[in-house]
Amino acid sequence: MKQFEARDSMYRIGVDVGGTFTDFVMVDTADGSLAFHKVPSTPHDPSSAIAAGIAEMLELNGVDPASVGYVGHGTTVATNMVIERRGVPTALLTTKGFRDVLAIGRQTRPSLFDWSVRKPEPLVGRHLRIEVDERLDKNGTPLVSPDLDAVAELAVRLRDSGVKAVAVGFLHSYRNPEHERAARDAIKRVAPELYVSISSDVVAEFREYERFSTTALNAYVGPRTQQYLRRLREKIALSGINIEPLTFHSNGGLLPVQTVEELPVLTCLSGPAAGVIGSARIGADIGETEIITFDVGGTSTDVSLITGGRAQFTSSRLVAGHPVRMPMVDIHVIGAG
């Protein structure tokens, strides 16, 4: 075993979790020297490849884990779960009369004359989209209050039927989250093991289809993302690294683990977004402001535009055909690696 060298350096580690490989880079902040490493990804549990790769890289470079001051990782775990339909059984509680919003969607058709194109099935089946007799007016003023005892009874039945997550999306809740929060509290009181996402926490904006879709997706991937992150935290701690990992936001920023556990939908473009932000920084260092980024992986190729030295952003996009209303780097994904 290579012995750790006595150094005063602090090390920063970046991790990119792909469908085929998990890549690592480590920088010594004292002198700017870099080390790189690569291991096969472990799709059944991405945290295994991350922990193993970090341990190998530290060992190969004789770096004491206690001298690591930063671990940031980009991941497509949430996106892959949606693409592969590997999320958990999810229910949607919604205002009476709005049960079929997820199925109706919008009038626009991306391929109007291509009969082979089909809309993706909603992540929540119709039998699990359940109406609640409640109503707010357009200003958020309560008109009909939900029967919270009935909501609690419903939560128990859903849990007993195998449902693992519940999305709550009520009409006009972006103006007043009172009814959604009351429903969430009623569910958690009788079935604390259920993962609950309310639309007023996920995306407090008007347009029911996009708001309900984003909230349903967040609930669909929530439990398994939560399990993955908890395993990652445990393995990072066991390696001797004394800091918690951070996760890249789809807008190129960084998120603590707790935020990602509550809002995994924020990481739908986590890994690709980090690459675009890094490219913009490199462009600034070499005096280039007009850049096309081209990130070829084993599963997909991600293309983005940097103009004026800045990445381009969008407030909404489709993830496996499902609308997601979140700020994110504008990246075009080609389904071929």
Coordinates of C-alpha atoms in Angstrom, one line a residue:
M1 CA 0.0 0.0 0.0
K2 CA 1.4 3.4 -0.9
Q3 CA 2.0 5.6 2.1
F4 CA 0.4 8.9 2.4
E5 CA 2.8 11.8 2.0
A6 CA 3.0 14.7 4.5
R7 CA 1.5 17.7 2.7
D8 CA -0.3 20.9 3.5
S9 CA -2.3 20.8 0.3
M10 CA -6.1 20.7 0.1
Y11 CA -7.6 18.6 -2.6
R12 CA -10.8 19.0 -4.6
I13 CA -12.4 16.1 -6.4
G14 CA -14.9 16.2 -9.3
V15 CA -16.9 13.1 -10.3
D16 CA -18.9 12.6 -13.5
V17 CA -21.2 9.6 -13.4
G18 CA -22.0 8.3 -16.8
G19 CA -24.0 5.3 -18.1
T20 CA -20.8 3.5 -19.0
F21 CA -17.9 5.0 -17.0
T22 CA -17.5 7.1 -13.9
D23 CA -14.7 9.7 -14.3
F24 CA -12.7 11.5 -11.7
V25 CA -10.4 14.5 -11.6
M26 CA -8.5 15.7 -8.5
V27 CA -6.7 19.0 -8.2
D28 CA -4.1 20.0 -5.6
T29 CA -5.0 23.6 -4.7
A30 CA -1.5 24.3 -3.6
D31 CA 0.2 23.9 -7.0
G32 CA -2.7 23.3 -9.4
S33 CA -1.5 19.8 -10.4
L34 CA -4.2 17.4 -11.7
A35 CA -4.8 13.6 -11.4
F36 CA -7.4 11.7 -13.4
H37 CA -9.0 8.3 -12.9
K38 CA -11.8 6.2 -14.5
V39 CA -13.8 3.2 -13.4
P40 CA -16.7 1.3 -14.9
S41 CA -20.1 2.6 -13.7
T42 CA -22.3 0.5 -11.5
P43 CA -25.9 1.3 -12.7
H44 CA -27.4 -0.9 -9.9
D45 CA -25.8 1.4 -7.4
P46 CA -23.9 4.4 -8.8
S47 CA -22.5 5.2 -5.3
S48 CA -20.4 2.0 -5.5
A49 CA -18.4 3.2 -8.5
I50 CA -18.0 6.7 -7.0
A51 CA -16.7 5.4 -3.6
A52 CA -14.4 2.8 -5.2
G53 CA -13.0 5.3 -7.8
I54 CA -12.2 8.0 -5.2
A55 CA -10.5 5.4 -2.9
E56 CA -8.4 4.1 -5.8
M57 CA -7.4 7.6 -7.0
L58 CA -6.4 8.7 -3.5
E59 CA -4.4 5.5 -3.1
L60 CA -2.6 5.8 -6.4
N61 CA -1.6 9.4 -5.7
G62 CA -0.7 8.9 -2.0
V63 CA -3.3 11.4 -0.8
D64 CA -4.7 11.3 2.7
P65 CA -8.5 11.3 2.5
A66 CA -8.7 13.8 5.4
S67 CA -7.0 16.4 3.1
V68 CA -9.9 16.3 0.7
G69 CA -11.9 19.5 1.1
Y70 CA -14.4 19.2 -1.7
V71 CA -16.3 16.5 -3.6
G72 CA -18.7 17.5 -6.3
H73 CA -20.5 15.1 -8.6
G74 CA -22.6 15.3 -11.6
T75 CA -25.1 12.5 -12.1
T76 CA -27.9 11.4 -14.5
V77 CA -29.4 8.9 -12.0
A78 CA -32.8 10.7 -11.9
T79 CA -33.0 11.1 -15.7
N80 CA -32.0 7.4 -16.3
M81 CA -34.8 6.3 -13.9
V82 CA -37.3 8.2 -16.0
I83 CA -36.0 7.0 -19.3
E84 CA -35.9 3.4 -18.2
R85 CA -39.2 3.7 -16.2
R86 CA -37.4 2.4 -13.0
G87 CA -39.0 4.8 -10.5
V88 CA -41.3 3.7 -7.7
P89 CA -45.0 3.2 -7.9
T90 CA -46.4 6.8 -7.6
A91 CA -49.8 8.3 -6.9
L92 CA -51.1 11.8 -7.7
L93 CA -53.7 13.6 -5.5
T94 CA -55.3 16.4 -7.4
T95 CA -58.2 18.8 -7.4
K96 CA -61.6 17.3 -8.3
G97 CA -62.0 17.5 -12.1
F98 CA -58.3 17.5 -13.0
R99 CA -57.5 13.8 -12.8
D100 CA -56.6 13.6 -16.5
V101 CA -54.3 16.7 -16.9
L102 CA -51.2 14.5 -17.1
A103 CA -52.8 12.4 -19.9
I104 CA -54.3 15.3 -21.9
G105 CA -51.2 17.5 -21.9
R106 CA -50.9 20.2 -24.6
Q107 CA -52.3 20.5 -28.1
T108 CA -48.9 20.8 -29.6
R109 CA -47.5 17.8 -31.4
P110 CA -43.7 17.6 -32.1
S111 CA -44.2 15.3 -35.1
L112 CA -47.7 16.0 -36.5
F113 CA -47.5 13.8 -39.6
D114 CA -45.4 10.9 -38.2
W115 CA -47.9 8.3 -37.1
S116 CA -45.2 6.2 -35.5
V117 CA -44.6 8.8 -32.8
R118 CA -46.5 8.2 -29.6
K119 CA -46.9 10.3 -26.5
P120 CA -45.2 8.6 -23.5
E121 CA -47.5 7.1 -20.9
P122 CA -47.8 9.3 -17.8
L123 CA -45.5 8.3 -14.9
V124 CA -48.7 8.0 -12.8
G125 CA -51.3 5.6 -14.1
R126 CA -54.9 6.7 -14.2
H127 CA -55.9 4.3 -11.4
L128 CA -53.4 6.1 -9.1
R129 CA -54.5 9.7 -10.1
I130 CA -57.0 10.4 -7.4
E131 CA -59.3 13.5 -7.1
V132 CA -59.7 15.4 -3.8
D133 CA -62.7 17.6 -3.3
E134 CA -61.0 20.9 -2.6
R135 CA -60.7 24.2 -4.4
L136 CA -59.0 27.6 -4.3
D137 CA -60.0 30.5 -6.5
K138 CA -57.5 32.1 -8.9
N139 CA -56.3 34.4 -6.2
G140 CA -55.6 31.5 -3.8
T141 CA -58.7 32.1 -1.6
P142 CA -60.0 28.8 -0.2
L143 CA -63.5 27.9 -1.5
V144 CA -63.6 24.2 -0.5
S145 CA -61.3 22.8 2.2
P146 CA -60.1 19.2 1.7
D147 CA -61.3 16.5 4.0
L148 CA -58.0 15.6 5.7
D149 CA -59.4 12.5 7.4
A150 CA -60.3 11.2 4.0
V151 CA -56.8 12.1 2.7
A152 CA -55.3 10.2 5.6
E153 CA -57.4 7.1 4.9
L154 CA -56.5 7.3 1.3
A155 CA -52.8 7.5 2.1
V156 CA -53.0 4.2 4.2
R157 CA -54.8 2.4 1.3
L158 CA -52.2 3.6 -1.2
R159 CA -49.3 2.5 1.0
D160 CA -50.9 -0.9 1.6
S161 CA -51.4 -1.3 -2.2
G162 CA -47.6 -0.8 -2.8
V163 CA -47.4 2.9 -3.6
K164 CA -44.1 4.4 -2.4
A165 CA -44.5 8.0 -3.4
V166 CA -47.3 10.6 -3.6
A167 CA -47.4 13.8 -5.6
V168 CA -49.9 16.4 -4.6
G169 CA -51.0 19.0 -7.2
F170 CA -53.9 21.2 -6.5
L171 CA -55.4 24.0 -8.6
H172 CA -54.0 27.5 -7.9
S173 CA -51.7 26.2 -5.2
Y174 CA -48.9 28.4 -6.5
R175 CA -50.9 31.3 -5.1
N176 CA -51.6 29.6 -1.8
P177 CA -49.9 26.3 -0.7
E178 CA -52.3 25.9 2.4
H179 CA -54.3 22.9 1.0
E180 CA -51.3 21.1 -0.4
R181 CA -49.3 21.4 2.9
A182 CA -52.3 20.2 4.9
A183 CA -52.7 17.2 2.6
R184 CA -48.9 16.4 2.9
D185 CA -49.1 16.6 6.7
A186 CA -52.1 14.3 6.8
I187 CA -50.3 11.8 4.6
K188 CA -47.0 11.9 6.6
R189 CA -48.9 11.6 9.9
V190 CA -50.4 8.2 9.0
A191 CA -47.8 6.9 6.5
P192 CA -44.5 8.5 7.2
E193 CA -42.6 6.0 5.0
L194 CA -44.3 7.5 1.9
Y195 CA -42.2 10.0 -0.1
V196 CA -44.4 13.1 -0.6
S197 CA -43.9 15.9 -3.1
I198 CA -46.2 18.9 -3.3
S199 CA -46.2 21.1 -6.4
S200 CA -46.0 24.4 -4.4
D201 CA -42.6 23.2 -3.1
V202 CA -41.4 21.8 -6.4
V203 CA -42.5 24.5 -8.9
A204 CA -44.8 27.3 -7.6
E205 CA -45.9 28.5 -11.0
F206 CA -49.1 28.5 -13.0
R207 CA -49.8 26.0 -15.8
E208 CA -51.2 22.9 -14.3
Y209 CA -49.8 20.4 -16.8
E210 CA -46.2 21.4 -16.4
R211 CA -46.5 21.8 -12.7
F212 CA -48.2 18.5 -12.1
S213 CA -45.7 16.7 -14.5
T214 CA -42.7 18.1 -12.8
T215 CA -44.1 17.2 -9.3
A216 CA -45.0 13.7 -10.4
L217 CA -41.5 13.2 -11.9
N218 CA -39.9 14.4 -8.6
A219 CA -42.0 11.9 -6.6
Y220 CA -41.4 9.1 -9.1
V221 CA -37.6 9.3 -8.7
G222 CA -37.5 10.6 -5.1
P223 CA -37.2 7.4 -3.0
R224 CA -34.5 5.8 -5.1
T225 CA -32.5 9.0 -5.5
Q226 CA -32.7 9.4 -1.7
Q227 CA -31.4 5.8 -1.1
Y228 CA -28.6 6.4 -3.6
L229 CA -27.5 9.6 -1.9
R230 CA -27.6 8.1 1.6
R231 CA -25.4 5.2 0.5
L232 CA -23.1 7.7 -1.2
R233 CA -22.8 9.8 2.0
E234 CA -22.1 6.7 4.1
K235 CA -19.4 5.4 1.7
I236 CA -17.7 8.8 1.4
A237 CA -17.6 9.0 5.2
L238 CA -16.2 5.5 5.6
S239 CA -13.4 6.4 3.1
G240 CA -12.1 8.9 5.6
I241 CA -13.2 12.0 3.8
N242 CA -14.7 14.4 6.3
I243 CA -16.9 16.5 4.1
E244 CA -20.3 15.8 2.4
P245 CA -20.5 15.5 -1.3
L246 CA -22.2 18.2 -3.4
T247 CA -24.4 17.5 -6.5
F248 CA -24.5 19.7 -9.6
H249 CA -27.8 21.4 -10.3
S250 CA -29.1 21.3 -13.9
N251 CA -28.4 25.0 -14.0
G252 CA -24.7 24.4 -13.3
G253 CA -24.7 25.4 -9.6
L254 CA -24.2 23.1 -6.6
L255 CA -26.7 21.5 -4.2
P256 CA -26.3 19.9 -0.8
V257 CA -27.4 16.3 -0.4
Q258 CA -30.5 17.3 1.6
T259 CA -31.8 19.5 -1.2
V260 CA -31.3 16.8 -3.8
E261 CA -33.2 14.3 -1.6
E262 CA -36.2 16.6 -1.5
L263 CA -35.9 17.9 -5.1
P264 CA -34.1 15.3 -7.2
V265 CA -35.8 16.8 -10.3
L266 CA -33.2 19.6 -10.0
T267 CA -30.6 17.1 -11.2
C268 CA -32.1 16.0 -14.5
L269 CA -29.2 17.5 -16.4
S270 CA -26.7 17.4 -13.6
G271 CA -23.7 15.9 -15.3
P272 CA -24.0 17.5 -18.8
A273 CA -24.6 20.9 -17.2
A274 CA -21.4 20.7 -15.2
G275 CA -19.5 20.1 -18.5
V276 CA -21.0 23.1 -20.2
I277 CA -20.2 25.4 -17.2
G278 CA -16.6 24.0 -17.2
S279 CA -16.3 24.7 -20.9
A280 CA -17.4 28.3 -20.4
R281 CA -14.7 28.7 -17.8
I282 CA -12.0 27.2 -20.0
G283 CA -13.2 29.5 -22.9
A284 CA -12.8 32.5 -20.7
D285 CA -9.2 31.4 -19.7
I286 CA -8.2 31.1 -23.4
G287 CA -10.1 34.1 -24.7
E288 CA -12.8 32.3 -26.6
T289 CA -16.5 33.3 -26.0
E290 CA -18.3 31.6 -28.9
I291 CA -18.2 27.8 -28.2
I292 CA -20.1 24.7 -29.1
T293 CA -19.7 22.0 -26.5
F294 CA -19.8 18.4 -27.6
D295 CA -19.8 15.7 -24.9
V296 CA -19.7 12.2 -26.2
G297 CA -20.4 9.4 -23.7
G298 CA -21.2 5.8 -24.0
T299 CA -24.9 6.3 -23.8
S300 CA -25.6 9.7 -25.3
T301 CA -24.0 12.8 -26.9
D302 CA -24.8 16.2 -25.3
V303 CA -24.4 19.4 -27.4
S304 CA -24.7 23.0 -26.1
L305 CA -24.0 26.5 -27.1
I306 CA -21.9 29.1 -25.3
T307 CA -22.2 32.6 -26.7
G308 CA -20.8 35.8 -25.3
G309 CA -18.9 33.6 -22.8
R310 CA -22.1 32.5 -21.2
A311 CA -24.0 29.2 -21.3
Q312 CA -27.6 29.4 -22.6
F313 CA -30.4 28.6 -20.2
T314 CA -34.0 27.4 -20.5
S315 CA -36.9 27.3 -18.0
S316 CA -38.5 24.1 -19.3
R317 CA -37.7 21.0 -21.3
L318 CA -38.8 17.4 -21.9
V319 CA -37.2 14.6 -20.0
A320 CA -38.1 11.3 -21.8
G321 CA -41.2 13.1 -23.2
H322 CA -42.3 14.5 -19.8
P323 CA -42.3 18.3 -19.3
V324 CA -40.0 19.5 -16.5
R325 CA -40.4 23.2 -15.5
M326 CA -37.1 24.0 -13.9
P327 CA -34.2 26.4 -14.8
M328 CA -31.4 24.5 -16.5
V329 CA -28.6 24.8 -19.0
D330 CA -30.0 24.5 -22.6
I331 CA -28.5 21.2 -23.7
H332 CA -29.6 19.1 -26.7
V333 CA -29.2 15.3 -26.1
I334 CA -28.7 13.0 -29.0
G335 CA -29.6 9.4 -28.0
A336 CA -26.4 7.8 -29.3
G337 CA -23.0 7.5 -27.7

